[in-house]
N, CA, C and O atoms as a printed pandas DataFrame, in Angstrom:
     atom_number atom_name residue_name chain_id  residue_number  x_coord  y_coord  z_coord
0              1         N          UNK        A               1   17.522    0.509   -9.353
1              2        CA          UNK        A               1   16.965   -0.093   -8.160
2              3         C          UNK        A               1   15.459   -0.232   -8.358
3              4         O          UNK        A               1   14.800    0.526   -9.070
4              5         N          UNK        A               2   15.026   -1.140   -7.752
5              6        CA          UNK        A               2   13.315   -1.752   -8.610
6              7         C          UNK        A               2   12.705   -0.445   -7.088
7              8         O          UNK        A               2   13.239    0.205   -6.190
8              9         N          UNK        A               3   11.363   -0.687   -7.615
9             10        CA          UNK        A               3   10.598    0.407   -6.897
10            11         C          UNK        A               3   10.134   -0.472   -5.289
11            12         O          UNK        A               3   10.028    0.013   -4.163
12            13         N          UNK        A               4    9.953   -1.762   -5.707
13            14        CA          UNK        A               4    9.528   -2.558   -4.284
14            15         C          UNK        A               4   10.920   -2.468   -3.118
15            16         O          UNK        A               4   10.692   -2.244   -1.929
16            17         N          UNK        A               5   12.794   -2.737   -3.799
17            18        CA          UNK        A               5   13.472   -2.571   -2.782
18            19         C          UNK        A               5   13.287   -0.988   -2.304
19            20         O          UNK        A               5   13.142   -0.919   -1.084
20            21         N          UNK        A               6   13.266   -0.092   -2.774
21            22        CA          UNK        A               6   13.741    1.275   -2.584
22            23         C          UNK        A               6   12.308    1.695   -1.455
23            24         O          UNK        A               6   12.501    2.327   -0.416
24            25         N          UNK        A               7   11.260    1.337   -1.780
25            26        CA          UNK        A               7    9.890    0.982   -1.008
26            27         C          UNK        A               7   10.095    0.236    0.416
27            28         O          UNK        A               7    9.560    0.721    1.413
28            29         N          UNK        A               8   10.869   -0.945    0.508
29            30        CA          UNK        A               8   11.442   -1.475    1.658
30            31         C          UNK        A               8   13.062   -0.850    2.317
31            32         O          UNK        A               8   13.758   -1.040    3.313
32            33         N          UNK        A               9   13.088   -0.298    1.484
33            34        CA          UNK        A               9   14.745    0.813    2.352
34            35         C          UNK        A               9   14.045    2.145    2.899
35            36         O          UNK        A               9   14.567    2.773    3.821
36            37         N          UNK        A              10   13.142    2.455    2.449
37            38        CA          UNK        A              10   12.193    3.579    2.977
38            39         C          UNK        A              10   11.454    3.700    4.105
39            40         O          UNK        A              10   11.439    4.673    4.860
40            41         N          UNK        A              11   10.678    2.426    4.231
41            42        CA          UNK        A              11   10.139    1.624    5.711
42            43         C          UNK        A              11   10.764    1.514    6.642
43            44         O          UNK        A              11   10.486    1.811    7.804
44            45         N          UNK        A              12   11.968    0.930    6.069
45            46        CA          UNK        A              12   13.137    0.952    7.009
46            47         C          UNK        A              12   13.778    2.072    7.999
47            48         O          UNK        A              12   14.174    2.019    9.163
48            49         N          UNK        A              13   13.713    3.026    7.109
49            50        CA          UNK        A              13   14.049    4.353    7.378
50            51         C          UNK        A              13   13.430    4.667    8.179
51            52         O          UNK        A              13   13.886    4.895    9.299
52            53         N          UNK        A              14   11.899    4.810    7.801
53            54        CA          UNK        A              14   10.990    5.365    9.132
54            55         C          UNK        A              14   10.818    5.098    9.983
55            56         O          UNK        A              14   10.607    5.893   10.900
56            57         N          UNK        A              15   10.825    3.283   10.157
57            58        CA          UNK        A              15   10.949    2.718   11.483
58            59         C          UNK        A              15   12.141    3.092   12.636
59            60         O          UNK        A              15   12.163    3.110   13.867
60            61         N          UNK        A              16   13.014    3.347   11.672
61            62        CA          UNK        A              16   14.505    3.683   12.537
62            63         C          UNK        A              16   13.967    4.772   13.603
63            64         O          UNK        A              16   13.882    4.688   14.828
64            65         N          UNK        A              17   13.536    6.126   12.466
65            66        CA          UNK        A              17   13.190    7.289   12.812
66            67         C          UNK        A              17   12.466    7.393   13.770
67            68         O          UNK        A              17   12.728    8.174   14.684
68            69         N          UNK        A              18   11.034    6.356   13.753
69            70        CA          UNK        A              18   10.454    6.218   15.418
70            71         C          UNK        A              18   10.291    5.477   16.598
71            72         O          UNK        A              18    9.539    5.420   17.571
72            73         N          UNK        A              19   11.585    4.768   15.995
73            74        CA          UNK        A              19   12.178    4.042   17.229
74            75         C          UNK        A              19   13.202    5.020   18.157
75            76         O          UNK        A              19   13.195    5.039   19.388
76            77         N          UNK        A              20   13.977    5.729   17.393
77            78        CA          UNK        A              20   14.814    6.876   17.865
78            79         C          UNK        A              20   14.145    8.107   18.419
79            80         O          UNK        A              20   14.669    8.837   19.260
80            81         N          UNK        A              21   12.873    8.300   17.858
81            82        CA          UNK        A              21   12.019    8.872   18.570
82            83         C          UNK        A              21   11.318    8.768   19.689
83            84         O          UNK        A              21   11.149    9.655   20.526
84            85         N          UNK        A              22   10.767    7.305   19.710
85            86        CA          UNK        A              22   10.433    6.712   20.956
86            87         C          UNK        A              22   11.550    6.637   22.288
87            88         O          UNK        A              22   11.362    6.504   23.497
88            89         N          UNK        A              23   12.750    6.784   21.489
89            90        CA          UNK        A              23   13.563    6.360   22.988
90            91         C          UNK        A              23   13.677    7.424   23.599
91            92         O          UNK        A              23   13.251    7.581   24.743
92            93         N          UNK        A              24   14.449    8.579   22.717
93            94        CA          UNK        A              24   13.652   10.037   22.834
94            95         C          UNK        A              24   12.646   10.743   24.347
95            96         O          UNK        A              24   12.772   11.481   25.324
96            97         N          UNK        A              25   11.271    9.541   23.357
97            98        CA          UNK        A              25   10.121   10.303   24.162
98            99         C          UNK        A              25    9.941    9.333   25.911
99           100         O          UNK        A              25    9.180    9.625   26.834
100          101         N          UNK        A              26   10.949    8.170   25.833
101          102        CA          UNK        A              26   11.079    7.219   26.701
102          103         C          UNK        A              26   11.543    8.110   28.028
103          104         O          UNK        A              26   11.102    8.367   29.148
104          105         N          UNK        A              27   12.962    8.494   27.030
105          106        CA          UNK        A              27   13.816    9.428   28.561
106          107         C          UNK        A              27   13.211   10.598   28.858
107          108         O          UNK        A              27   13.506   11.019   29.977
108          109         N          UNK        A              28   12.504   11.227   28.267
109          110        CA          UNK        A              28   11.906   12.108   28.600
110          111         C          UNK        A              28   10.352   12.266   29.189
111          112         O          UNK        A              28    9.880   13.289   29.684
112          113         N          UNK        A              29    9.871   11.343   29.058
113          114        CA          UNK        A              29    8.264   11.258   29.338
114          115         C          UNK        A              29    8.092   10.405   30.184
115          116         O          UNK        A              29    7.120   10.523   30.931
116          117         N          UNK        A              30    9.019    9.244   30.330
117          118        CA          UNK        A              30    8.824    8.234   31.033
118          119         C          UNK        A              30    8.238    6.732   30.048
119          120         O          UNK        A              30    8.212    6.393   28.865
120          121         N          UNK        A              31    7.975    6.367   30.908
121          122        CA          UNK        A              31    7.411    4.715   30.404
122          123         C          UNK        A              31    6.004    5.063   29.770
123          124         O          UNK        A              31    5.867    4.962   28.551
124          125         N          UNK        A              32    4.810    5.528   30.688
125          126        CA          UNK        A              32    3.961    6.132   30.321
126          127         C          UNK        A              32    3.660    6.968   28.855
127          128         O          UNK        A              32    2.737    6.708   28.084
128          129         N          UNK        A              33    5.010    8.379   28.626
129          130        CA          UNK        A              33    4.931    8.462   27.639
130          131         C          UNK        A              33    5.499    7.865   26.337
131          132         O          UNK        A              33    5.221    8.151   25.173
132          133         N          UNK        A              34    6.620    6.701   26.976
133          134        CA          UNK        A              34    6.873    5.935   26.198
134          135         C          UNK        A              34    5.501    4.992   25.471
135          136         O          UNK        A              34    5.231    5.024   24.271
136          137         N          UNK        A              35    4.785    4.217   26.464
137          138        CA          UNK        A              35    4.046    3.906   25.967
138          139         C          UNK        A              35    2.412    4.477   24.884
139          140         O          UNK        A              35    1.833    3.879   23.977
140          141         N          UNK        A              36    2.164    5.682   25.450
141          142        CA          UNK        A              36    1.254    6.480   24.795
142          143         C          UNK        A              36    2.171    6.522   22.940
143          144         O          UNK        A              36    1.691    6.326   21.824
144          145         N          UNK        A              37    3.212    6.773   23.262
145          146        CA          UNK        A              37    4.243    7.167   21.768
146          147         C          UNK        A              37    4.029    5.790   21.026
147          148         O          UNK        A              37    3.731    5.547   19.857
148          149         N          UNK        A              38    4.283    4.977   22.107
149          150        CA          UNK        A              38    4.101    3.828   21.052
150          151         C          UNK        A              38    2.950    3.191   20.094
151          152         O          UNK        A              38    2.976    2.657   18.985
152          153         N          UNK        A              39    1.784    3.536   21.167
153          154        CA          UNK        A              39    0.436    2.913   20.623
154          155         C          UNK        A              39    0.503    4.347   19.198
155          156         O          UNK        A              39    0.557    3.993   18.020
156          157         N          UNK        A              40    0.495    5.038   19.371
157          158        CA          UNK        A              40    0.067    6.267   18.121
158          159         C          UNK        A              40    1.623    6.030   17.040
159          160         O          UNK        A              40    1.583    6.552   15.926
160          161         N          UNK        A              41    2.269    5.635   17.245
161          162        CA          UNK        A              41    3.121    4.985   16.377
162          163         C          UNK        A              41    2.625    4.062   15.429
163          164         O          UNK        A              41    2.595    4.086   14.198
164          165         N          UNK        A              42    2.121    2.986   16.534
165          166        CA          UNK        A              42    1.964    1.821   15.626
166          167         C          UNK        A              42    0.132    2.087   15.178
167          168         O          UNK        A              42   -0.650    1.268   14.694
168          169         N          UNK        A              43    0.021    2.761   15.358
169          170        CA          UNK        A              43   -1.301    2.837   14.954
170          171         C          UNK        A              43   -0.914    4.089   13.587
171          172         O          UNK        A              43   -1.836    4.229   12.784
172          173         N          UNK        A              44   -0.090    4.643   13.420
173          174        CA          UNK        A              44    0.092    5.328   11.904
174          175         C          UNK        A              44    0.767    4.064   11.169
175          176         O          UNK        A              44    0.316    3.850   10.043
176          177         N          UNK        A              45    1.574    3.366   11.533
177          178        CA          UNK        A              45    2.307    2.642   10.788
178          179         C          UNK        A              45    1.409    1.319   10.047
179          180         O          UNK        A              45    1.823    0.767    9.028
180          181         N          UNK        A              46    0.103    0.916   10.753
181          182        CA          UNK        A              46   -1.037    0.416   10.652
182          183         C          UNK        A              46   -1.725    0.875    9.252
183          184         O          UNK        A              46   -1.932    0.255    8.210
184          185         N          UNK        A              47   -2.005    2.258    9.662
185          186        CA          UNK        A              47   -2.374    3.094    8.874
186          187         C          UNK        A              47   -2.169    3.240    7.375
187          188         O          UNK        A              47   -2.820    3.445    6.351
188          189         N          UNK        A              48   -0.695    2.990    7.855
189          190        CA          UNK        A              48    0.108    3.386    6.682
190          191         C          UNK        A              48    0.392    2.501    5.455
191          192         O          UNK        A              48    0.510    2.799    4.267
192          193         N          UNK        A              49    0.455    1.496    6.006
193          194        CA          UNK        A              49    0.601   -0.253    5.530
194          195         C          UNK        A              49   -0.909   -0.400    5.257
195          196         O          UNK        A              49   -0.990   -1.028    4.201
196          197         N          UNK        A              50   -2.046   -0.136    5.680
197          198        CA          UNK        A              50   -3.336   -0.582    4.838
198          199         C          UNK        A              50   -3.316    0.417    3.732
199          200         O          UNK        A              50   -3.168   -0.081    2.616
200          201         N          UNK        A              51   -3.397    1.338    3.771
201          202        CA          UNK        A              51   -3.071    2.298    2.346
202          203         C          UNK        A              51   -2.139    1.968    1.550
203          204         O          UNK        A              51   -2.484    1.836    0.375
204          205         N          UNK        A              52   -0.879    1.759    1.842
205          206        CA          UNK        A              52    0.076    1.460    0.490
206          207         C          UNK        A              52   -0.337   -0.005    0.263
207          208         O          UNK        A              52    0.135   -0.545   -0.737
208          209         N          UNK        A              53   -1.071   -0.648    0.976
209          210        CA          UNK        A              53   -1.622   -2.536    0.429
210          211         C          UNK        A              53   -2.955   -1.858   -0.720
211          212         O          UNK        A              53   -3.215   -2.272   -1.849
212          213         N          UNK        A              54   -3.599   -0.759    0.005
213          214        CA          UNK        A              54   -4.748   -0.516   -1.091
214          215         C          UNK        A              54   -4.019    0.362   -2.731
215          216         O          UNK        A              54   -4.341    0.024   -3.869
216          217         N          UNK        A              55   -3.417    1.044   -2.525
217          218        CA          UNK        A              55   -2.789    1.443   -3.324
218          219         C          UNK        A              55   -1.736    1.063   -4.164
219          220         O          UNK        A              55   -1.445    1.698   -5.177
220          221         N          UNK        A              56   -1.043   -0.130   -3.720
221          222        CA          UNK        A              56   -0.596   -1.062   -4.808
222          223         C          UNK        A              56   -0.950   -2.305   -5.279
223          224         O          UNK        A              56   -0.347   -3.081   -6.020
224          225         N          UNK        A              57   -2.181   -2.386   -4.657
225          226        CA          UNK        A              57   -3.105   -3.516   -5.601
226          227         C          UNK        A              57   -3.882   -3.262   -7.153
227          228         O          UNK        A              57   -4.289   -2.197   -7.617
228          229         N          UNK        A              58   -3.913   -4.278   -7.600
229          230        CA          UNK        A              58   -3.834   -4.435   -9.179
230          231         C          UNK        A              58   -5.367   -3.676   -8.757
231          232         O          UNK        A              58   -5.951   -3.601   -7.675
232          233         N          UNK        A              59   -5.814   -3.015  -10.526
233          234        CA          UNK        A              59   -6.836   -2.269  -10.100
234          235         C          UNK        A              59   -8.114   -3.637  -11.318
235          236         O          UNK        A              59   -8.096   -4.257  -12.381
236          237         N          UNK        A              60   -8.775   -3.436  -10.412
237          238        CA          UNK        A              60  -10.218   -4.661  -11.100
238          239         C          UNK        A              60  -10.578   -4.140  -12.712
239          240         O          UNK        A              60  -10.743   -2.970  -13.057
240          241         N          UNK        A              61  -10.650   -5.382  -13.602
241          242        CA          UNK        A              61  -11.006   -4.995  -14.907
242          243         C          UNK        A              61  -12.328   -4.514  -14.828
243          244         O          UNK        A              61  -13.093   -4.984  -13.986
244          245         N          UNK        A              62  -12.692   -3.608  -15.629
245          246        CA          UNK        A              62  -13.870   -2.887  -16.104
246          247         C          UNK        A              62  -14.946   -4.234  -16.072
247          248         O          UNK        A              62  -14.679   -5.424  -16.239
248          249         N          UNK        A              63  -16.122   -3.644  -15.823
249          250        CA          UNK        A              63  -17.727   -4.499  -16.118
250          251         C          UNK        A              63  -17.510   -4.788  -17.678
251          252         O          UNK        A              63  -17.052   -3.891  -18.386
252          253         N          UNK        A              64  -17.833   -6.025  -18.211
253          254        CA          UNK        A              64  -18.036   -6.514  -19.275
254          255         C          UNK        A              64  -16.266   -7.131  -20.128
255          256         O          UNK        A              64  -16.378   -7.551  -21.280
256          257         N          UNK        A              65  -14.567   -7.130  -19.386
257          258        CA          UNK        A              65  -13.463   -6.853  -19.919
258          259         C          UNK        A              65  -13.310   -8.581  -18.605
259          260         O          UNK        A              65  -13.447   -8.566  -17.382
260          261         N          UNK        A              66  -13.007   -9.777  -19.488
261          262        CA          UNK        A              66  -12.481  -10.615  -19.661
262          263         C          UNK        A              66  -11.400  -10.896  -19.290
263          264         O          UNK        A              66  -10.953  -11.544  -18.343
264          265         N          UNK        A              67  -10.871  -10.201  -20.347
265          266        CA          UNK        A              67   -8.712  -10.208  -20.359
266          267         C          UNK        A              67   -8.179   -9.141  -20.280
267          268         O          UNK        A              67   -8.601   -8.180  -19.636
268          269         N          UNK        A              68   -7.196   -9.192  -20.924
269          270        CA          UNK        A              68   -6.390   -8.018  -21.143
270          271         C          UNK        A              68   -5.794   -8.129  -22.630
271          272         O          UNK        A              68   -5.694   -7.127  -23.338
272          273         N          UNK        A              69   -5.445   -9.275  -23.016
273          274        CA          UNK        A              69   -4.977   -9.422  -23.894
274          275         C          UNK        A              69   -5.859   -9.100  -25.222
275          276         O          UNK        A              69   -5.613   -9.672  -26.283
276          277         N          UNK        A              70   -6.843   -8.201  -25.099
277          278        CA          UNK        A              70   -7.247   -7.654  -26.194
278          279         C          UNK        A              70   -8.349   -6.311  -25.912
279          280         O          UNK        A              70   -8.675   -5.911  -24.794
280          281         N          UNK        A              71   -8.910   -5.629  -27.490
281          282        CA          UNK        A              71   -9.526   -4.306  -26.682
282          283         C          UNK        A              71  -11.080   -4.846  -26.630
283          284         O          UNK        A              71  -11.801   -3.955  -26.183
284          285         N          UNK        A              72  -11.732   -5.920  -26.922
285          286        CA          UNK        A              72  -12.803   -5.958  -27.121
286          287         C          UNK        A              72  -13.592   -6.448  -25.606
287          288         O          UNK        A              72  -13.082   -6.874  -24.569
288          289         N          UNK        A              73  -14.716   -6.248  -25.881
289          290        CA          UNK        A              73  -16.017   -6.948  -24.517
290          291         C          UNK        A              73  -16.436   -8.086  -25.441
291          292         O          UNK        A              73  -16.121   -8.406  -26.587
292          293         N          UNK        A              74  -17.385   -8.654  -24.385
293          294        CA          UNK        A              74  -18.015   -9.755  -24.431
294          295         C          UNK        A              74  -19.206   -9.467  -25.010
295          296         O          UNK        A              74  -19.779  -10.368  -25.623
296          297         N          UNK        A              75  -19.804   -8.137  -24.920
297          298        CA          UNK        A              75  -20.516   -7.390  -25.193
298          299         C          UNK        A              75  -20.612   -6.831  -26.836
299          300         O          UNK        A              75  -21.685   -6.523  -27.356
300          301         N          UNK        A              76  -19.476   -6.775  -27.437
301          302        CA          UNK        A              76  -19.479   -6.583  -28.833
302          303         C          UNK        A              76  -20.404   -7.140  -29.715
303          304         O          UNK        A              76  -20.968   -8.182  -29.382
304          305         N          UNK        A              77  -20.634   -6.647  -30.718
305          306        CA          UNK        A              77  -21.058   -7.246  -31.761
306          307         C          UNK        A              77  -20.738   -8.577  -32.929
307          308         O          UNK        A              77  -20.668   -8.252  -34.115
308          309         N          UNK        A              78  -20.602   -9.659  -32.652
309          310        CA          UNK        A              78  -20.127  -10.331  -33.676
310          311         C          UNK        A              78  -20.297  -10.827  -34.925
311          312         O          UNK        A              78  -21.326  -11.419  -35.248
312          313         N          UNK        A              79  -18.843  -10.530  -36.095
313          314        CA          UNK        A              79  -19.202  -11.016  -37.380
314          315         C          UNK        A              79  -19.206  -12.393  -37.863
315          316         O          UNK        A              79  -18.293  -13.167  -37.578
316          317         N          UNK        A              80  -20.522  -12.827  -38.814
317          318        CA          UNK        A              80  -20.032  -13.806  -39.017
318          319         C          UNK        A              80  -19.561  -14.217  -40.167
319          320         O          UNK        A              80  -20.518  -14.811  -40.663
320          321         N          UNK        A              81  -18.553  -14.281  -41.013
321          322        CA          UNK        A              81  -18.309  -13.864  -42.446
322          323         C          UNK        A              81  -18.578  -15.341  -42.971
323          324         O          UNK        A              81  -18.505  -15.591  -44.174
């Protein structure tokens, strides 16, 4: 299983978890604490989604690194034979 579905069956999961929570905190707290549950919900889930966007973005090539497709800089020394 690739790491991006198992990543989206996971999300999934949690959302379930505080939606079932929220209904939870619905019958028991009321609308009020339904709604308080909700804003701090979606404000981790916010949270949560700007971090795993920062954390699975490609990471920036080094100062002076071009490509990838090789080990040298631009910066090297060149021969001229």
């Amino acid at each position: 299983m690739s790491s991006r579905r198992l990543l989206a069956l996971m999300c999934t999961a949690v959302l379930g978890v505080l939606v079932a929570l929220g209904l939870v905190v619905a019958a028991v707290a009321g609308p009020v604490g339904a709604v308080v549950y909700g804003l701090g919900a979606f404000a981790l889930v916010v949270t949560g989604a700007v971090r795993g966007r920062r954390l699975l973005a490609p990471r920036p090539l080094p100062p002076g690194r071009t490509c990838t497709c090789c080990t040298t800089t631009h910066f090297d020394p060149v021969k001229v034979i």
